[in-house]
Short mmCIF file of C-alpha atoms in Angstrom, two decimals:
data_model
loop_
_atom_site.label_atom_id
_atom_site.label_comp_id
_atom_site.label_asym_id
_atom_site.label_seq_id
_atom_site.Cartn_x
_atom_site.Cartn_y
_atom_site.Cartn_z
CA UNK A 29 -35.80 13.47 -11.95
CA UNK A 30 -35.02 16.42 -9.93
CA UNK A 31 -31.27 16.53 -9.78
CA UNK A 32 -30.81 15.80 -6.03
CA UNK A 33 -33.35 13.24 -6.10
CA UNK A 34 -31.17 11.68 -8.85
CA UNK A 35 -27.69 11.88 -7.04
CA UNK A 36 -28.77 11.28 -3.62
CA UNK A 37 -30.46 8.27 -4.52
CA UNK A 38 -27.29 6.99 -6.46
CA UNK A 39 -25.94 7.14 -3.33
CA UNK A 40 -28.46 5.29 -1.07
CA UNK A 41 -27.67 2.56 -3.69
CA UNK A 42 -24.34 0.68 -2.17
CA UNK A 43 -25.24 -0.62 1.53
CA UNK A 44 -22.96 -3.13 2.52
CA UNK A 45 -24.42 -5.70 3.75
CA UNK A 46 -26.53 -5.76 0.00
CA UNK A 47 -30.27 -6.53 0.82
CA UNK A 48 -30.92 -6.32 -2.81
CA UNK A 49 -28.42 -8.36 -5.05
CA UNK A 50 -30.10 -6.06 -8.32
CA UNK A 51 -28.29 -3.50 -6.75
CA UNK A 52 -25.74 -2.77 -8.42
CA UNK A 53 -26.56 -3.94 -11.03
CA UNK A 54 -28.86 -0.68 -11.64
CA UNK A 55 -25.84 1.76 -10.53
CA UNK A 56 -24.26 1.65 -14.60
CA UNK A 57 -27.94 2.45 -15.44
CA UNK A 58 -28.41 5.40 -13.17
CA UNK A 59 -24.80 6.79 -13.44
CA UNK A 60 -25.77 6.92 -17.54
CA UNK A 61 -28.24 9.31 -16.45
CA UNK A 62 -26.51 12.06 -15.02
CA UNK A 63 -26.89 14.65 -17.90
CA UNK A 64 -30.40 14.23 -17.94
CA UNK A 65 -30.95 14.52 -14.34
CA UNK A 66 -29.24 17.77 -15.23
CA UNK A 67 -31.01 19.17 -18.17
CA UNK A 68 -34.48 18.58 -15.84
CA UNK A 69 -34.04 21.29 -13.24
CA UNK A 70 -34.58 23.39 -16.58
CA UNK A 71 -31.68 25.22 -16.23
CA UNK A 72 -28.38 24.12 -14.63
CA UNK A 73 -28.20 27.31 -12.98
CA UNK A 74 -30.97 26.31 -10.36
CA UNK A 75 -28.66 23.68 -9.42
CA UNK A 76 -27.02 25.90 -5.87
CA UNK A 77 -23.65 25.40 -5.16
CA UNK A 78 -24.04 23.65 -2.36
CA UNK A 79 -25.90 20.85 -4.76
CA UNK A 80 -23.13 20.95 -7.12
CA UNK A 81 -20.38 19.94 -4.14
CA UNK A 82 -22.93 17.18 -3.07
CA UNK A 83 -23.33 15.44 -6.36
CA UNK A 84 -19.64 15.85 -6.63
CA UNK A 85 -19.36 13.72 -3.64
CA UNK A 86 -21.65 11.39 -4.58
CA UNK A 87 -19.99 11.00 -8.09
CA UNK A 88 -16.42 10.51 -6.44
CA UNK A 89 -17.87 7.47 -4.62
CA UNK A 90 -17.77 5.71 -7.95
CA UNK A 91 -14.89 7.40 -9.83
CA UNK A 92 -12.27 5.78 -7.01
CA UNK A 93 -10.52 2.49 -7.33
CA UNK A 94 -10.65 -0.24 -4.92
CA UNK A 95 -13.92 -0.48 -4.71
CA UNK A 96 -16.44 -3.29 -5.00
CA UNK A 97 -19.16 -1.07 -6.59
CA UNK A 98 -16.78 1.35 -8.28
CA UNK A 99 -16.14 -0.90 -11.49
CA UNK A 100 -14.21 0.23 -14.74
CA UNK A 101 -17.58 0.64 -16.50
CA UNK A 102 -18.69 3.11 -13.62
CA UNK A 103 -15.70 5.00 -13.31
CA UNK A 104 -15.26 5.81 -16.49
CA UNK A 105 -19.20 7.51 -16.46
CA UNK A 106 -18.60 8.93 -13.30
CA UNK A 107 -15.17 10.79 -14.29
CA UNK A 108 -17.71 12.09 -17.25
CA UNK A 109 -20.28 13.29 -14.55
CA UNK A 110 -17.37 14.76 -11.95
CA UNK A 111 -16.14 16.56 -15.36
CA UNK A 112 -19.23 18.69 -15.82
CA UNK A 113 -19.58 19.24 -12.23
CA UNK A 114 -16.73 20.23 -11.77
CA UNK A 115 -17.20 22.86 -14.88
CA UNK A 116 -20.13 24.37 -13.17
CA UNK A 117 -17.81 24.68 -9.75
CA UNK A 118 -15.25 26.55 -12.03
CA UNK A 119 -12.56 24.29 -11.19
CA UNK A 120 -9.97 22.60 -13.52
CA UNK A 121 -11.04 19.19 -14.89
CA UNK A 122 -7.25 18.71 -15.76
CA UNK A 123 -6.33 18.18 -12.27
CA UNK A 124 -9.81 17.88 -9.76
CA UNK A 125 -7.71 20.57 -7.35
CA UNK A 126 -10.17 21.05 -4.52
CA UNK A 127 -10.06 24.12 -2.45
CA UNK A 128 -10.09 23.44 1.67
CA UNK A 129 -13.75 24.75 1.54
CA UNK A 130 -14.80 22.05 -0.79
CA UNK A 131 -12.82 18.91 0.72
CA UNK A 132 -14.36 20.10 4.24
CA UNK A 133 -17.47 20.66 2.97
CA UNK A 134 -17.31 17.35 0.88
CA UNK A 135 -16.50 15.42 4.18
CA UNK A 136 -19.02 17.26 6.75
CA UNK A 137 -22.11 16.16 4.54
CA UNK A 138 -21.33 12.05 2.88
CA UNK A 139 -18.05 11.34 5.31
CA UNK A 140 -18.57 12.84 9.01
CA UNK A 141 -22.37 11.22 9.56
CA UNK A 142 -20.75 7.94 9.12
CA UNK A 143 -17.74 8.37 11.07
CA UNK A 144 -16.62 9.24 14.93
CA UNK A 145 -14.22 8.92 17.48
CA UNK A 146 -16.54 5.25 18.05
CA UNK A 147 -17.97 4.36 21.28
CA UNK A 148 -15.04 2.30 23.45
CA UNK A 149 -12.44 4.10 21.60
CA UNK A 150 -8.42 3.46 22.50
CA UNK A 151 -6.25 5.61 23.91
CA UNK A 152 -4.61 5.98 20.93
CA UNK A 153 -7.96 7.69 19.10
CA UNK A 154 -8.34 9.61 22.43
CA UNK A 155 -5.32 10.71 22.27
CA UNK A 156 -5.56 12.14 18.67
CA UNK A 157 -8.88 14.52 19.62
CA UNK A 158 -6.89 16.14 21.85
CA UNK A 159 -4.19 16.88 19.30
CA UNK A 160 -6.97 17.77 17.37
CA UNK A 161 -8.25 20.11 20.53
CA UNK A 162 -5.21 22.17 20.98
CA UNK A 163 -5.22 23.90 17.32
CA UNK A 164 -4.85 21.51 14.74
CA UNK A 165 -6.60 22.52 11.93
CA UNK A 166 -8.88 24.00 14.30
CA UNK A 167 -10.66 21.33 14.71
CA UNK A 168 -13.51 20.28 17.71
CA UNK A 169 -14.51 17.91 19.18
CA UNK A 170 -17.88 17.75 18.23
CA UNK A 171 -16.85 17.18 14.56
CA UNK A 172 -17.45 13.69 14.61
CA UNK A 173 -20.46 11.93 16.40
CA UNK A 174 -19.67 8.68 17.50
CA UNK A 175 -20.76 5.94 14.81
CA UNK A 176 -19.66 3.09 12.73
CA UNK A 177 -22.21 3.79 9.69
CA UNK A 178 -20.26 2.83 7.36
CA UNK A 179 -19.70 -0.81 7.61
CA UNK A 180 -23.60 -0.49 5.79
CA UNK A 181 -22.56 2.61 3.57
CA UNK A 182 -18.97 2.15 2.88
CA UNK A 183 -19.01 4.75 -0.13
CA UNK A 184 -18.47 6.96 1.71
CA UNK A 185 -14.72 5.49 2.35
CA UNK A 186 -14.67 5.65 -1.48
CA UNK A 187 -15.73 9.97 -1.37
CA UNK A 188 -13.28 9.88 1.29
CA UNK A 189 -10.54 8.90 -0.70
CA UNK A 190 -10.88 10.01 -3.85
CA UNK A 191 -11.17 13.37 -1.66
CA UNK A 192 -7.81 13.34 -0.21
CA UNK A 193 -5.97 12.38 -3.20
CA UNK A 194 -7.12 15.64 -5.00
CA UNK A 195 -6.47 18.19 -1.94
CA UNK A 196 -3.60 20.58 -1.92
CA UNK A 197 -0.35 19.42 -0.04
CA UNK A 198 -0.46 22.91 1.84
CA UNK A 199 -4.64 21.92 2.60
CA UNK A 200 -4.28 18.86 4.77
CA UNK A 201 -2.42 20.13 7.61
CA UNK A 202 -5.62 22.43 7.57
CA UNK A 203 -7.69 19.73 7.11
CA UNK A 204 -6.20 17.60 9.38
CA UNK A 205 -9.22 16.93 11.51
CA UNK A 206 -11.11 15.99 9.14
CA UNK A 207 -8.31 13.41 7.77
CA UNK A 208 -7.24 11.68 11.04
CA UNK A 209 -10.09 10.25 12.40
CA UNK A 210 -11.39 8.64 9.85
CA UNK A 211 -8.13 7.06 9.05
CA UNK A 212 -7.42 6.02 12.65
CA UNK A 213 -11.35 4.34 12.30
CA UNK A 214 -10.33 2.50 9.58
CA UNK A 215 -6.70 0.97 11.05
CA UNK A 216 -7.97 0.24 13.80
CA UNK A 217 -11.45 -1.98 13.00
CA UNK A 218 -11.21 -5.08 13.34
CA UNK A 219 -12.01 -6.11 9.98
CA UNK A 220 -8.92 -6.39 6.98
CA UNK A 221 -10.80 -4.84 4.56
CA UNK A 222 -11.15 -1.45 6.81
CA UNK A 223 -7.41 -2.22 8.16
CA UNK A 224 -6.99 -1.93 3.94
CA UNK A 225 -8.90 0.93 3.27
CA UNK A 226 -7.72 3.03 6.00
CA UNK A 227 -3.96 2.26 5.04
CA UNK A 228 -4.33 2.99 1.78
CA UNK A 229 -5.43 6.50 2.92
CA UNK A 230 -2.79 6.88 5.11
CA UNK A 231 -0.13 6.34 2.56
CA UNK A 232 -1.91 9.89 1.02
CA UNK A 233 -1.53 11.46 4.51
CA UNK A 234 1.94 10.54 4.81
CA UNK A 235 3.36 11.16 1.51
CA UNK A 236 2.02 13.86 0.69
CA UNK A 237 0.93 15.54 4.11
CA UNK A 238 4.12 17.80 5.72
CA UNK A 239 7.14 15.99 7.52
CA UNK A 240 7.33 18.55 9.74
CA UNK A 241 3.67 19.46 10.90
CA UNK A 242 3.33 15.48 10.97
CA UNK A 243 6.17 14.91 13.00
CA UNK A 244 5.86 18.03 16.22
CA UNK A 245 2.46 17.56 16.17
CA UNK A 246 2.56 13.81 17.42
CA UNK A 247 -0.07 12.65 14.46
CA UNK A 248 3.27 10.66 13.04
CA UNK A 249 3.19 8.99 16.52
CA UNK A 250 -0.46 8.58 17.04
CA UNK A 251 -1.18 7.11 13.58
CA UNK A 252 2.47 4.93 14.31
CA UNK A 253 0.65 3.30 17.11
CA UNK A 254 -2.88 3.00 14.96
CA UNK A 255 -1.25 0.84 12.35
CA UNK A 256 0.64 -1.90 14.65
CA UNK A 257 -1.99 -4.36 14.53
CA UNK A 258 -1.77 -4.12 10.25
CA UNK A 259 2.43 -5.75 10.28
CA UNK A 260 1.11 -8.81 11.63
CA UNK A 261 0.26 -11.50 8.88
CA UNK A 262 -3.32 -12.61 8.50
CA UNK A 263 -4.52 -15.98 7.37
CA UNK A 264 -7.81 -14.11 6.02
CA UNK A 265 -8.26 -14.37 2.43
CA UNK A 266 -7.34 -12.61 0.22
CA UNK A 267 -6.06 -9.21 2.93
CA UNK A 268 -2.68 -10.94 4.38
CA UNK A 269 -0.58 -9.90 1.64
CA UNK A 270 -1.74 -6.57 1.20
CA UNK A 271 -2.24 -5.55 4.44
CA UNK A 272 0.95 -6.71 4.82
CA UNK A 273 2.86 -4.50 1.96
CA UNK A 274 0.36 -1.25 3.15
CA UNK A 275 1.21 -1.76 6.32
CA UNK A 276 5.09 -1.98 5.96
CA UNK A 277 4.57 1.22 3.75
CA UNK A 278 3.12 3.51 6.20
CA UNK A 279 6.02 2.36 9.23
CA UNK A 280 8.36 3.12 6.82
CA UNK A 281 7.30 6.37 6.20
CA UNK A 282 6.75 6.67 10.00
CA UNK A 283 10.35 6.11 10.42
CA UNK A 284 11.63 8.43 8.26
CA UNK A 285 9.86 10.93 9.33
CA UNK A 286 10.01 10.47 13.16
CA UNK A 287 13.46 9.46 13.28
CA UNK A 288 15.61 11.35 11.34
CA UNK A 289 19.59 11.04 13.05
CA UNK A 290 21.01 8.12 11.81
CA UNK A 291 23.36 8.25 15.38
CA UNK A 292 20.33 8.74 17.41
CA UNK A 293 19.61 5.27 19.64
CA UNK A 294 15.76 5.48 18.88
CA UNK A 295 16.34 5.47 15.69
CA UNK A 296 18.35 2.30 15.40
CA UNK A 297 16.28 0.24 17.69
CA UNK A 298 13.38 1.43 15.77
CA UNK A 299 14.55 -0.05 12.75
CA UNK A 300 15.36 -3.08 14.31
CA UNK A 301 11.94 -3.71 15.31
CA UNK A 302 10.43 -3.54 11.77
CA UNK A 303 13.04 -5.56 10.54
CA UNK A 304 11.97 -8.04 13.44
CA UNK A 305 8.81 -8.05 12.06
CA UNK A 306 9.45 -9.35 8.98
CA UNK A 307 11.76 -12.00 10.15
CA UNK A 308 8.26 -13.35 12.33
CA UNK A 309 6.43 -12.32 9.83
CA UNK A 310 7.50 -14.61 7.49
CA UNK A 311 6.91 -17.66 10.40
CA UNK A 312 3.62 -17.57 9.84
CA UNK A 313 3.35 -16.42 5.85
CA UNK A 314 5.89 -19.65 4.81
CA UNK A 315 3.07 -21.67 2.92
CA UNK A 316 1.35 -17.85 0.80
CA UNK A 317 3.97 -16.70 -2.02
CA UNK A 318 2.03 -13.27 -2.35
CA UNK A 319 3.04 -12.63 1.31
CA UNK A 320 6.06 -14.14 0.95
CA UNK A 321 6.82 -11.60 -1.83
CA UNK A 322 5.14 -8.33 0.45
CA UNK A 323 7.89 -9.24 2.92
CA UNK A 324 10.49 -9.78 0.80
CA UNK A 325 10.48 -6.01 -0.30
CA UNK A 326 10.50 -4.30 3.04
CA UNK A 327 14.10 -6.33 3.35
CA UNK A 328 15.39 -3.46 0.89
CA UNK A 329 14.53 0.00 2.79
CA UNK A 330 15.67 -1.61 6.15
CA UNK A 331 19.37 -2.08 4.71
CA UNK A 332 18.74 1.49 3.20
CA UNK A 333 17.67 3.24 6.80
CA UNK A 334 20.15 0.95 8.51
CA UNK A 335 23.58 0.47 6.72
CA UNK A 336 25.92 -2.43 8.49
CA UNK A 337 23.68 -2.49 11.31
CA UNK A 338 21.29 -4.50 9.29
CA UNK A 339 24.05 -7.49 10.13
CA UNK A 340 22.34 -7.75 13.32
CA UNK A 341 19.27 -10.30 11.28
CA UNK A 342 21.74 -11.22 8.34
CA UNK A 343 21.53 -14.75 9.46
CA UNK A 344 17.49 -15.00 9.16
CA UNK A 345 17.52 -12.60 6.69
CA UNK A 346 19.39 -14.55 4.20
CA UNK A 347 17.83 -17.77 5.35
CA UNK A 348 14.53 -16.14 4.61
CA UNK A 349 15.35 -15.24 0.88
CA UNK A 350 17.64 -18.15 -0.33
CA UNK A 351 14.63 -20.32 1.15
CA UNK A 352 12.07 -18.79 -1.24
CA UNK A 353 14.34 -19.37 -4.47
CA UNK A 354 14.16 -22.76 -3.81
CA UNK A 355 10.73 -22.49 -4.76
CA UNK A 356 10.73 -23.55 -8.85
CA UNK A 357 11.15 -20.22 -10.20
CA UNK A 358 8.35 -22.28 -13.67
CA UNK A 359 5.53 -23.08 -11.67
CA UNK A 360 4.15 -20.09 -11.38
CA UNK A 361 4.47 -16.06 -12.13
CA UNK A 362 3.23 -15.38 -8.58
CA UNK A 363 6.42 -17.78 -7.77
CA UNK A 364 8.36 -16.10 -10.81
CA UNK A 365 7.55 -12.42 -9.24
CA UNK A 366 8.61 -13.74 -5.96
CA UNK A 367 12.57 -14.85 -7.40
CA UNK A 368 12.48 -11.01 -8.81
CA UNK A 369 12.01 -9.70 -4.82
CA UNK A 370 14.32 -12.15 -3.12
CA UNK A 371 16.92 -11.18 -5.55
CA UNK A 372 16.46 -7.30 -5.60
CA UNK A 373 16.98 -8.08 -1.81
CA UNK A 374 19.97 -9.95 -1.64
CA UNK A 375 21.75 -7.17 -4.14
CA UNK A 376 20.63 -4.35 -0.74
CA UNK A 377 21.86 -6.74 1.53
CA UNK A 378 25.06 -7.92 0.32
CA UNK A 379 25.98 -3.94 -0.27
CA UNK A 380 24.90 -2.74 3.22
CA UNK A 381 27.32 -5.38 5.10
CA UNK A 382 29.97 -6.84 2.24
CA UNK A 383 32.17 -8.43 4.75
CA UNK A 384 29.66 -10.42 7.01
CA UNK A 385 27.36 -11.44 4.26
CA UNK A 386 30.44 -12.99 2.45
CA UNK A 387 30.39 -15.56 4.98
CA UNK A 388 26.90 -17.10 3.23
CA UNK A 389 28.35 -17.02 -0.09
CA UNK A 390 27.95 -20.23 -0.83
CA UNK A 391 24.88 -21.03 0.58
CA UNK A 392 23.53 -17.78 -1.17
CA UNK A 393 25.15 -19.60 -4.45
CA UNK A 394 23.73 -22.56 -4.03
CA UNK A 395 20.18 -20.42 -3.77
CA UNK A 396 20.91 -18.39 -6.76
CA UNK A 397 21.71 -21.87 -8.66
CA UNK A 398 18.69 -23.75 -7.94
CA UNK A 399 16.86 -20.41 -8.81
CA UNK A 400 19.25 -20.62 -12.56
CA UNK A 401 18.61 -24.45 -13.30
CA UNK A 402 14.53 -23.61 -13.20
CA UNK A 403 15.07 -20.59 -15.17
CA UNK A 404 16.21 -23.18 -17.93
CA UNK A 405 13.44 -25.53 -16.95
CA UNK A 406 11.16 -26.40 -20.21
CA UNK A 407 8.11 -24.46 -19.02
CA UNK A 408 9.61 -21.38 -18.42
CA UNK A 409 10.25 -20.69 -21.67
CA UNK A 410 6.96 -18.95 -22.05
CA UNK A 411 7.04 -16.76 -19.34
CA UNK A 412 8.04 -13.17 -19.34
CA UNK A 413 10.21 -12.29 -16.64
CA UNK A 414 12.71 -15.13 -17.37
CA UNK A 415 14.96 -13.33 -19.14
CA UNK A 416 14.88 -10.57 -16.16
CA UNK A 417 15.32 -13.51 -13.58
CA UNK A 418 18.28 -14.78 -15.03
CA UNK A 419 19.77 -10.97 -15.18
CA UNK A 420 19.66 -10.40 -11.74
CA UNK A 421 20.99 -14.11 -10.68
CA UNK A 422 24.01 -12.98 -12.47
CA UNK A 423 24.35 -9.68 -11.10
CA UNK A 424 24.07 -10.61 -7.27
CA UNK A 425 26.75 -13.42 -8.49
CA UNK A 426 28.85 -10.96 -9.44
CA UNK A 427 28.94 -9.00 -6.09
CA UNK A 428 29.34 -12.16 -4.35
CA UNK A 429 32.76 -12.66 -6.96
CA UNK A 430 33.84 -8.91 -5.29
CA UNK A 431 33.42 -9.62 -1.57
CA UNK A 432 34.27 -13.60 -1.24
CA UNK A 433 35.88 -14.71 -4.77
CA UNK A 434 37.52 -17.87 -3.91
CA UNK A 435 34.50 -19.19 -1.96
CA UNK A 436 32.82 -18.46 -4.81
CA UNK A 437 35.09 -19.92 -7.38
CA UNK A 438 35.17 -23.32 -4.97
CA UNK A 439 31.42 -23.08 -5.63
CA UNK A 440 30.70 -22.48 -9.01
CA UNK A 441 33.50 -25.62 -10.04
CA UNK A 442 31.56 -27.90 -8.61
CA UNK A 443 28.51 -26.61 -10.20
CA UNK A 444 30.17 -26.27 -13.58
CA UNK A 445 31.68 -29.67 -12.82
CA UNK A 446 28.19 -31.30 -12.36
CA UNK A 447 25.94 -29.83 -14.82
CA UNK A 448 28.51 -28.40 -17.31
CA UNK A 449 25.68 -27.11 -20.03
CA UNK A 450 23.87 -24.82 -17.12
CA UNK A 451 26.70 -23.47 -15.62
CA UNK A 452 29.26 -22.99 -18.71
CA UNK A 453 28.31 -18.62 -18.11
CA UNK A 454 28.83 -18.73 -14.28
CA UNK A 455 32.42 -20.71 -15.33
CA UNK A 456 33.28 -17.83 -17.15
CA UNK A 457 32.83 -15.22 -14.65
CA UNK A 458 34.55 -16.77 -12.02
CA UNK A 459 38.26 -15.71 -11.48
CA UNK A 460 40.41 -16.67 -14.66
CA UNK A 461 43.17 -18.07 -12.22
CA UNK A 462 41.05 -20.97 -11.09
CA UNK A 463 40.52 -22.12 -15.47
CA UNK A 464 44.31 -21.70 -16.81
#
């Protein structure tokens, strides 16, 4: 098969909805044929640079993890194909770093036709194009035509994600007009899957883009407005927890980029809003263990950012964490993981505002006791993280002893009197004056 026809047929293999269920089954077989397709062109030198780059975009769509058609077996084959392509493009195969020219060529050929400002674009999206037309990245308003063809051919998103991972940090600003429209189109879409893809790409931009550039250009503000709806818990099967984790991941990074001065009222107000969102979302995710874990994980970053000011939400946050510790830890690995997460957040809360946290020492000790008792249940003996959970319980208990020794001493004494075998180790930790 002629090389261009080969990789074009592979590109067209992925469509959604998939009208031919055999399509994905044929992908692996076709991927094994890339060497033969290259060899069939008589001489690899007959393949043009444009074709090498175009085929790189196609191979990348099967190499990016997180897409149903890119199985682990297919990714192995795609990586081998990519390595051969990179050799012909004189690119180091060890890191596969793309130049701006190659990145933009990939986007123009295999991403641009499927994305655009979209009909009925939100005001946020319109603002982004104003930014790009004011000189950011040298982009133009007509770079992306109005289109949502990506819904039926989502492999373009895989290609975009793969390429974005491999552009150099310093080149992101110059290619922002190829990056931002795709991210905004996805995170503002109504489908949860699209939001997940968009947030993953947004995290790459926020982690690797120059913070000053993102802040001064207004791009950080645009992305912040576009991702607000991703901070709301959804009960849609398979997406609730991941959306929360990715959404808050973006929100926290954006806050660090946009607000630098702790003494600025906007700084505190913004972080309070994020904390309040954690509290609100928890009301709707209480029966979802994975979502609860994702939400709880956000408390420590809030504590780090706000310090003692986190005390404004101390009551509800302590309630969230202690309630999660009352789920039997031995029932499942996800619940055990929830306990680990909750105790790490308790450590952060106590460290941020120890005096106020001491008011809840008895409540926290009670929740720790429930978790500790669960680690001694016979069903927990085969769980790998039980020892770690026990150590975390003791770490939080040590913190509480430091800030509220008398209250903790009293609570521990009562627990020991009721169940000496279970709480003997706790008894040894409280002030010795209680146990002459």
